[in-house]
């Protein structure tokens, strides 16, 4: 089984940038399509971005398109979420997830089999 560990979260001013990382162990990430989800306090978890197994396709939620960008480096066994022009509405715990069943980018939560512990992103206004 694959284990996922997110890092890179923290406190940032509105308009600033962060880069989240999701490092895998146990198995190679080249076997998985990957996604990012987030959950704000008192809110349900929502889709942020996804990337296909080979990195050739991405899919971003409308609310983050143009500001947040998913990428992967299979050689480093790591997936990234580059976060630019951050807004207070981006404040949430961010989770990475791995999908074993198919190789394509997907926004569907039930497509994902493995989840990280989450990393907190707080955007101050």
CSV table of N, CA and C in Angstrom, one decimal:
chain,number,residue,atom,x,y,z
A,1,UNK,N,0.8,-1.2,0.0
A,1,UNK,CA,0.0,0.0,0.0
A,1,UNK,C,0.9,1.2,0.0
A,2,UNK,N,0.3,2.3,-0.5
A,2,UNK,CA,1.1,3.6,-0.6
A,2,UNK,C,0.7,4.5,0.6
A,3,UNK,N,1.7,5.1,1.2
A,3,UNK,CA,1.4,6.1,2.2
A,3,UNK,C,1.7,7.5,1.7
A,4,UNK,N,0.9,8.5,2.0
A,4,UNK,CA,1.0,9.8,1.5
A,4,UNK,C,1.2,10.8,2.6
A,5,UNK,N,2.1,11.7,2.5
A,5,UNK,CA,2.4,12.7,3.5
A,5,UNK,C,2.4,14.1,2.9
A,6,UNK,N,1.5,15.0,3.3
A,6,UNK,CA,1.5,16.3,2.8
A,6,UNK,C,2.4,17.2,3.6
A,7,UNK,N,3.0,18.2,3.0
A,7,UNK,CA,3.8,19.2,3.6
A,7,UNK,C,3.7,20.5,2.9
A,8,UNK,N,4.2,21.6,3.5
A,8,UNK,CA,4.2,22.9,2.8
A,8,UNK,C,3.2,23.9,3.2
A,9,UNK,N,2.2,23.5,4.0
A,9,UNK,CA,1.2,24.4,4.5
A,9,UNK,C,1.7,25.4,5.5
A,10,UNK,N,0.9,26.4,5.8
A,10,UNK,CA,1.3,27.4,6.7
A,10,UNK,C,0.4,28.6,6.6
A,11,UNK,N,0.9,29.7,7.2
A,11,UNK,CA,0.2,31.0,7.2
A,11,UNK,C,0.7,31.9,6.1
A,12,UNK,N,-0.1,32.4,5.3
A,12,UNK,CA,0.3,33.3,4.2
A,12,UNK,C,-0.7,34.5,4.1
A,13,UNK,N,-0.2,35.6,3.7
A,13,UNK,CA,-1.0,36.8,3.4
A,13,UNK,C,-1.8,36.6,2.1
A,14,UNK,N,-3.0,37.2,2.1
A,14,UNK,CA,-3.8,37.2,0.9
A,14,UNK,C,-2.9,37.7,-0.3
A,15,UNK,N,-3.0,37.1,-1.4
A,15,UNK,CA,-2.2,37.4,-2.6
A,15,UNK,C,-0.9,36.7,-2.6
A,16,UNK,N,-0.5,36.0,-1.6
A,16,UNK,CA,0.8,35.3,-1.5
A,16,UNK,C,0.7,33.9,-2.2
A,17,UNK,N,1.8,33.2,-2.0
A,17,UNK,CA,1.9,31.9,-2.6
A,17,UNK,C,2.5,30.9,-1.7
A,18,UNK,N,2.1,29.6,-1.9
A,18,UNK,CA,2.6,28.4,-1.2
A,18,UNK,C,2.7,27.3,-2.2
A,19,UNK,N,3.6,26.4,-2.0
A,19,UNK,CA,3.6,25.1,-2.7
A,19,UNK,C,3.5,24.0,-1.8
A,20,UNK,N,2.4,23.2,-1.9
A,20,UNK,CA,2.2,22.0,-1.2
A,20,UNK,C,2.9,20.8,-1.8
A,21,UNK,N,3.4,19.9,-1.0
A,21,UNK,CA,4.0,18.7,-1.6
A,21,UNK,C,3.3,17.5,-1.0
A,22,UNK,N,3.2,16.4,-1.7
A,22,UNK,CA,2.6,15.2,-1.3
A,22,UNK,C,3.7,14.1,-1.6
A,23,UNK,N,4.4,13.6,-0.6
A,23,UNK,CA,5.4,12.6,-0.8
A,23,UNK,C,4.8,11.2,-0.5
A,24,UNK,N,5.2,10.3,-1.4
A,24,UNK,CA,4.7,8.9,-1.3
A,24,UNK,C,5.8,8.0,-0.8
A,25,UNK,N,5.4,6.9,-0.1
A,25,UNK,CA,6.3,5.8,0.2
A,25,UNK,C,5.5,4.5,0.2
A,26,UNK,N,6.2,3.4,0.1
A,26,UNK,CA,5.6,2.1,0.0
A,26,UNK,C,5.4,1.6,-1.4
A,27,UNK,N,5.0,2.5,-2.3
A,27,UNK,CA,4.8,2.2,-3.7
A,27,UNK,C,5.2,3.4,-4.6
A,28,UNK,N,5.4,3.2,-5.8
A,28,UNK,CA,5.7,4.3,-6.7
A,28,UNK,C,4.4,5.0,-7.1
A,29,UNK,N,4.5,6.3,-7.1
A,29,UNK,CA,3.3,7.1,-7.5
A,29,UNK,C,3.0,7.0,-9.0
A,30,UNK,N,4.0,6.5,-9.8
A,30,UNK,CA,3.7,6.3,-11.2
A,30,UNK,C,2.5,5.3,-11.5
A,31,UNK,N,2.1,4.6,-10.5
A,31,UNK,CA,1.0,3.7,-10.6
A,31,UNK,C,-0.4,4.3,-10.3
A,32,UNK,N,-0.4,5.6,-10.0
A,32,UNK,CA,-1.6,6.2,-9.5
A,32,UNK,C,-1.9,7.5,-10.2
A,33,UNK,N,-3.2,7.8,-10.5
A,33,UNK,CA,-3.6,9.1,-10.7
A,33,UNK,C,-3.7,9.8,-9.3
A,34,UNK,N,-3.5,11.1,-9.3
A,34,UNK,CA,-3.5,11.8,-8.0
A,34,UNK,C,-4.4,13.0,-8.0
A,35,UNK,N,-4.9,13.3,-6.8
A,35,UNK,CA,-5.8,14.5,-6.6
A,35,UNK,C,-5.5,15.2,-5.4
A,36,UNK,N,-5.9,16.5,-5.3
A,36,UNK,CA,-5.9,17.3,-4.1
A,36,UNK,C,-7.4,17.7,-3.8
A,37,UNK,N,-7.7,17.6,-2.5
A,37,UNK,CA,-9.0,18.0,-2.0
A,37,UNK,C,-8.8,18.9,-0.8
A,38,UNK,N,-9.8,19.7,-0.4
A,38,UNK,CA,-9.6,20.5,0.8
A,38,UNK,C,-10.9,20.6,1.6
A,39,UNK,N,-10.8,20.9,2.9
A,39,UNK,CA,-11.9,21.0,3.8
A,39,UNK,C,-11.7,22.1,4.7
A,40,UNK,N,-12.6,23.1,4.6
A,40,UNK,CA,-12.6,24.2,5.5
A,40,UNK,C,-13.4,23.9,6.8
A,41,UNK,N,-13.1,24.6,7.9
A,41,UNK,CA,-13.8,24.4,9.2
A,41,UNK,C,-15.3,24.5,9.0
A,42,UNK,N,-16.0,23.4,9.4
A,42,UNK,CA,-17.5,23.4,9.3
A,42,UNK,C,-18.0,23.2,7.9
A,43,UNK,N,-17.2,22.9,7.0
A,43,UNK,CA,-17.6,22.6,5.6
A,43,UNK,C,-17.3,21.2,5.1
A,44,UNK,N,-17.9,20.8,4.1
A,44,UNK,CA,-17.6,19.5,3.5
A,44,UNK,C,-16.4,19.5,2.6
A,45,UNK,N,-15.7,18.4,2.5
A,45,UNK,CA,-14.6,18.3,1.6
A,45,UNK,C,-14.9,18.5,0.2
A,46,UNK,N,-14.1,19.3,-0.5
A,46,UNK,CA,-14.3,19.6,-1.9
A,46,UNK,C,-13.1,19.3,-2.8
A,47,UNK,N,-13.4,19.1,-4.0
A,47,UNK,CA,-12.3,18.8,-5.0
A,47,UNK,C,-11.6,20.1,-5.4
A,48,UNK,N,-10.2,19.9,-5.5
A,48,UNK,CA,-9.4,21.1,-5.9
A,48,UNK,C,-8.8,20.8,-7.3
A,49,UNK,N,-8.0,19.7,-7.4
A,49,UNK,CA,-7.3,19.5,-8.7
A,49,UNK,C,-7.0,18.0,-8.8
A,50,UNK,N,-6.7,17.5,-10.0
A,50,UNK,CA,-6.3,16.2,-10.2
A,50,UNK,C,-5.4,16.1,-11.4
A,51,UNK,N,-4.6,15.0,-11.4
A,51,UNK,CA,-3.6,14.8,-12.5
A,51,UNK,C,-3.6,13.3,-12.9
A,52,UNK,N,-3.5,13.1,-14.2
A,52,UNK,CA,-3.4,11.7,-14.6
A,52,UNK,C,-2.2,11.0,-14.2
A,53,UNK,N,-2.2,9.7,-14.4
A,53,UNK,CA,-1.0,8.9,-13.9
A,53,UNK,C,0.3,9.3,-14.6
A,54,UNK,N,0.3,9.6,-15.8
A,54,UNK,CA,1.5,10.0,-16.5
A,54,UNK,C,1.7,11.5,-16.6
A,55,UNK,N,0.8,12.3,-15.9
A,55,UNK,CA,1.0,13.7,-15.9
A,55,UNK,C,0.5,14.5,-17.1
A,56,UNK,N,0.0,13.7,-18.1
A,56,UNK,CA,-0.4,14.4,-19.4
A,56,UNK,C,-1.7,15.2,-19.3
A,57,UNK,N,-2.5,14.9,-18.3
A,57,UNK,CA,-3.8,15.6,-18.2
A,57,UNK,C,-4.0,16.1,-16.8
A,58,UNK,N,-4.6,17.3,-16.7
A,58,UNK,CA,-5.0,17.8,-15.4
A,58,UNK,C,-6.4,18.3,-15.4
A,59,UNK,N,-7.0,18.5,-14.2
A,59,UNK,CA,-8.4,18.9,-14.1
A,59,UNK,C,-8.4,19.8,-12.8
A,60,UNK,N,-8.9,21.0,-12.9
A,60,UNK,CA,-8.9,21.9,-11.8
A,60,UNK,C,-10.3,22.4,-11.6
A,61,UNK,N,-10.7,22.6,-10.3
A,61,UNK,CA,-12.0,23.1,-10.0
A,61,UNK,C,-12.1,24.6,-10.5
A,62,UNK,N,-13.3,25.0,-10.9
A,62,UNK,CA,-13.4,26.4,-11.4
A,62,UNK,C,-13.0,27.4,-10.4
A,63,UNK,N,-13.2,27.2,-9.1
A,63,UNK,CA,-12.8,28.1,-8.1
A,63,UNK,C,-11.3,28.4,-7.9
A,64,UNK,N,-10.5,27.5,-8.4
A,64,UNK,CA,-9.1,27.6,-8.3
A,64,UNK,C,-8.3,27.7,-9.6
A,65,UNK,N,-9.0,27.5,-10.7
A,65,UNK,CA,-8.4,27.5,-12.0
A,65,UNK,C,-7.7,28.8,-12.3
A,66,UNK,N,-6.4,28.7,-12.7
A,66,UNK,CA,-5.6,29.9,-13.0
A,66,UNK,C,-4.8,30.4,-11.8
A,67,UNK,N,-5.1,29.9,-10.6
A,67,UNK,CA,-4.4,30.2,-9.4
A,67,UNK,C,-3.7,29.1,-8.7
A,68,UNK,N,-4.3,27.9,-8.7
A,68,UNK,CA,-3.7,26.7,-8.1
A,68,UNK,C,-3.5,25.7,-9.2
A,69,UNK,N,-2.3,25.1,-9.2
A,69,UNK,CA,-1.9,24.2,-10.3
A,69,UNK,C,-1.3,22.9,-9.7
A,70,UNK,N,-1.8,21.8,-10.2
A,70,UNK,CA,-1.3,20.5,-9.8
A,70,UNK,C,-0.2,20.1,-10.7
A,71,UNK,N,0.8,19.4,-10.2
A,71,UNK,CA,1.8,18.8,-11.0
A,71,UNK,C,2.4,17.6,-10.3
A,72,UNK,N,3.2,16.8,-11.0
A,72,UNK,CA,3.8,15.7,-10.4
A,72,UNK,C,5.2,15.5,-10.9
A,73,UNK,N,6.1,14.8,-10.1
A,73,UNK,CA,7.4,14.5,-10.5
A,73,UNK,C,7.6,13.0,-10.0
A,74,UNK,N,7.3,12.1,-10.9
A,74,UNK,CA,7.3,10.7,-10.5
A,74,UNK,C,8.7,10.2,-10.1
A,75,UNK,N,9.8,10.8,-10.7
A,75,UNK,CA,11.1,10.5,-10.3
A,75,UNK,C,11.4,10.8,-8.8
A,76,UNK,N,10.7,11.8,-8.3
A,76,UNK,CA,10.8,12.2,-6.9
A,76,UNK,C,9.7,11.6,-6.0
A,77,UNK,N,8.8,10.9,-6.7
A,77,UNK,CA,7.7,10.2,-6.0
A,77,UNK,C,6.8,11.3,-5.2
A,78,UNK,N,6.6,12.4,-5.9
A,78,UNK,CA,6.0,13.6,-5.2
A,78,UNK,C,5.0,14.2,-6.2
A,79,UNK,N,3.9,14.7,-5.6
A,79,UNK,CA,2.9,15.5,-6.3
A,79,UNK,C,2.8,16.9,-5.6
A,80,UNK,N,2.6,17.9,-6.4
A,80,UNK,CA,2.7,19.3,-5.9
A,80,UNK,C,1.3,20.0,-6.2
A,81,UNK,N,1.1,21.0,-5.4
A,81,UNK,CA,0.0,21.9,-5.6
A,81,UNK,C,0.6,23.3,-5.5
A,82,UNK,N,0.9,24.0,-6.6
A,82,UNK,CA,1.4,25.4,-6.6
A,82,UNK,C,0.2,26.3,-6.4
A,83,UNK,N,0.2,27.1,-5.3
A,83,UNK,CA,-0.9,28.0,-4.9
A,83,UNK,C,-0.4,29.4,-5.0
A,84,UNK,N,-1.0,30.2,-6.0
A,84,UNK,CA,-0.7,31.6,-6.2
A,84,UNK,C,-1.9,32.4,-6.0
A,85,UNK,N,-1.7,33.7,-5.8
A,85,UNK,CA,-2.8,34.6,-5.6
A,85,UNK,C,-3.9,34.1,-4.6
A,86,UNK,N,-3.4,33.7,-3.5
A,86,UNK,CA,-4.2,33.1,-2.5
A,86,UNK,C,-5.3,34.0,-1.9
A,87,UNK,N,-6.4,33.5,-1.7
A,87,UNK,CA,-7.6,34.2,-1.1
A,87,UNK,C,-7.9,33.6,0.3
A,88,UNK,N,-8.7,34.4,1.1
A,88,UNK,CA,-9.1,33.9,2.4
A,88,UNK,C,-10.0,32.7,2.2
A,89,UNK,N,-10.7,32.6,1.1
A,89,UNK,CA,-11.5,31.4,0.9
A,89,UNK,C,-10.7,30.1,0.6
A,90,UNK,N,-9.4,30.3,0.4
A,90,UNK,CA,-8.6,29.1,0.2
A,90,UNK,C,-8.2,28.5,1.5
A,91,UNK,N,-8.5,29.1,2.6
A,91,UNK,CA,-8.1,28.6,4.0
A,91,UNK,C,-8.8,27.2,4.2
A,92,UNK,N,-8.1,26.2,4.4
A,92,UNK,CA,-8.6,24.8,4.6
A,92,UNK,C,-7.5,23.9,4.9
A,93,UNK,N,-7.8,22.7,5.3
A,93,UNK,CA,-6.9,21.6,5.4
A,93,UNK,C,-6.9,20.9,4.0
A,94,UNK,N,-5.7,20.8,3.4
A,94,UNK,CA,-5.5,20.2,2.1
A,94,UNK,C,-5.1,18.8,2.2
A,95,UNK,N,-5.7,17.9,1.4
A,95,UNK,CA,-5.4,16.5,1.4
A,95,UNK,C,-5.0,16.1,0.0
A,96,UNK,N,-4.0,15.2,-0.1
A,96,UNK,CA,-3.7,14.6,-1.3
A,96,UNK,C,-4.3,13.1,-1.3
A,97,UNK,N,-4.5,12.6,-2.5
A,97,UNK,CA,-5.2,11.3,-2.6
A,97,UNK,C,-4.7,10.6,-3.8
A,98,UNK,N,-4.6,9.3,-3.8
A,98,UNK,CA,-4.1,8.4,-4.9
A,98,UNK,C,-5.2,7.5,-5.4
A,99,UNK,N,-5.4,7.4,-6.7
A,99,UNK,CA,-6.4,6.6,-7.3
A,99,UNK,C,-5.7,5.4,-8.0
A,100,UNK,N,-6.1,4.2,-7.6
A,100,UNK,CA,-5.5,3.0,-8.2
A,100,UNK,C,-6.2,2.4,-9.4
A,101,UNK,N,-7.5,2.7,-9.4
A,101,UNK,CA,-8.4,2.0,-10.4
A,101,UNK,C,-8.2,2.4,-11.8
A,102,UNK,N,-7.9,3.7,-12.0
A,102,UNK,CA,-7.8,4.1,-13.4
A,102,UNK,C,-6.7,5.2,-13.5
A,103,UNK,N,-6.2,5.5,-14.7
A,103,UNK,CA,-5.0,6.4,-14.8
A,103,UNK,C,-5.3,7.9,-15.1
A,104,UNK,N,-6.6,8.3,-15.2
A,104,UNK,CA,-7.0,9.6,-15.6
A,104,UNK,C,-7.3,10.5,-14.5
A,105,UNK,N,-7.2,11.8,-14.7
A,105,UNK,CA,-7.5,12.9,-13.8
A,105,UNK,C,-9.0,12.8,-13.5
A,106,UNK,N,-9.4,12.8,-12.2
A,106,UNK,CA,-10.8,12.7,-11.8
A,106,UNK,C,-11.1,13.6,-10.6
A,107,UNK,N,-12.3,14.2,-10.6
A,107,UNK,CA,-12.8,15.0,-9.5
A,107,UNK,C,-13.6,14.2,-8.6
A,108,UNK,N,-13.9,13.0,-8.8
A,108,UNK,CA,-14.8,12.2,-8.0
A,108,UNK,C,-14.1,11.6,-6.8
A,109,UNK,N,-14.5,11.9,-5.7
A,109,UNK,CA,-13.9,11.5,-4.4
A,109,UNK,C,-13.8,10.0,-4.3
A,110,UNK,N,-14.8,9.3,-4.8
A,110,UNK,CA,-14.9,7.9,-4.6
A,110,UNK,C,-13.9,7.1,-5.6
A,111,UNK,N,-13.3,7.9,-6.5
A,111,UNK,CA,-12.2,7.3,-7.3
A,111,UNK,C,-10.9,7.1,-6.6
A,112,UNK,N,-10.8,7.7,-5.4
A,112,UNK,CA,-9.5,7.7,-4.7
A,112,UNK,C,-9.4,6.7,-3.6
A,113,UNK,N,-8.3,5.9,-3.5
A,113,UNK,CA,-8.2,4.8,-2.6
A,113,UNK,C,-7.4,5.1,-1.3
A,114,UNK,N,-6.4,6.1,-1.5
A,114,UNK,CA,-5.5,6.4,-0.4
A,114,UNK,C,-5.4,7.9,-0.2
A,115,UNK,N,-5.3,8.2,1.1
A,115,UNK,CA,-5.4,9.6,1.5
A,115,UNK,C,-4.3,10.0,2.5
A,116,UNK,N,-3.7,11.2,2.4
A,116,UNK,CA,-2.8,11.7,3.3
A,116,UNK,C,-3.5,12.3,4.5
A,117,UNK,N,-2.7,12.7,5.5
A,117,UNK,CA,-3.2,13.2,6.8
A,117,UNK,C,-3.7,14.7,6.7
A,118,UNK,N,-3.3,15.4,5.7
A,118,UNK,CA,-3.7,16.8,5.5
A,118,UNK,C,-2.7,17.7,6.0
A,119,UNK,N,-2.6,18.9,5.4
A,119,UNK,CA,-1.8,20.0,5.8
A,119,UNK,C,-2.6,21.3,5.8
A,120,UNK,N,-2.5,22.1,6.9
A,120,UNK,CA,-3.3,23.3,7.1
A,120,UNK,C,-2.7,24.5,6.2
A,121,UNK,N,-3.6,25.1,5.5
A,121,UNK,CA,-3.3,26.4,4.8
A,121,UNK,C,-4.2,27.4,5.4
A,122,UNK,N,-3.6,28.5,5.9
A,122,UNK,CA,-4.4,29.6,6.4
A,122,UNK,C,-4.0,30.9,5.7
A,123,UNK,N,-4.9,31.5,5.0
A,123,UNK,CA,-4.7,32.8,4.3
A,123,UNK,C,-5.3,33.9,5.1
A,124,UNK,N,-4.5,34.8,5.5
A,124,UNK,CA,-4.9,36.0,6.3
A,124,UNK,C,-5.4,37.1,5.4
A,125,UNK,N,-6.4,37.8,5.8
A,125,UNK,CA,-6.9,38.9,5.0
A,125,UNK,C,-6.6,40.2,5.6
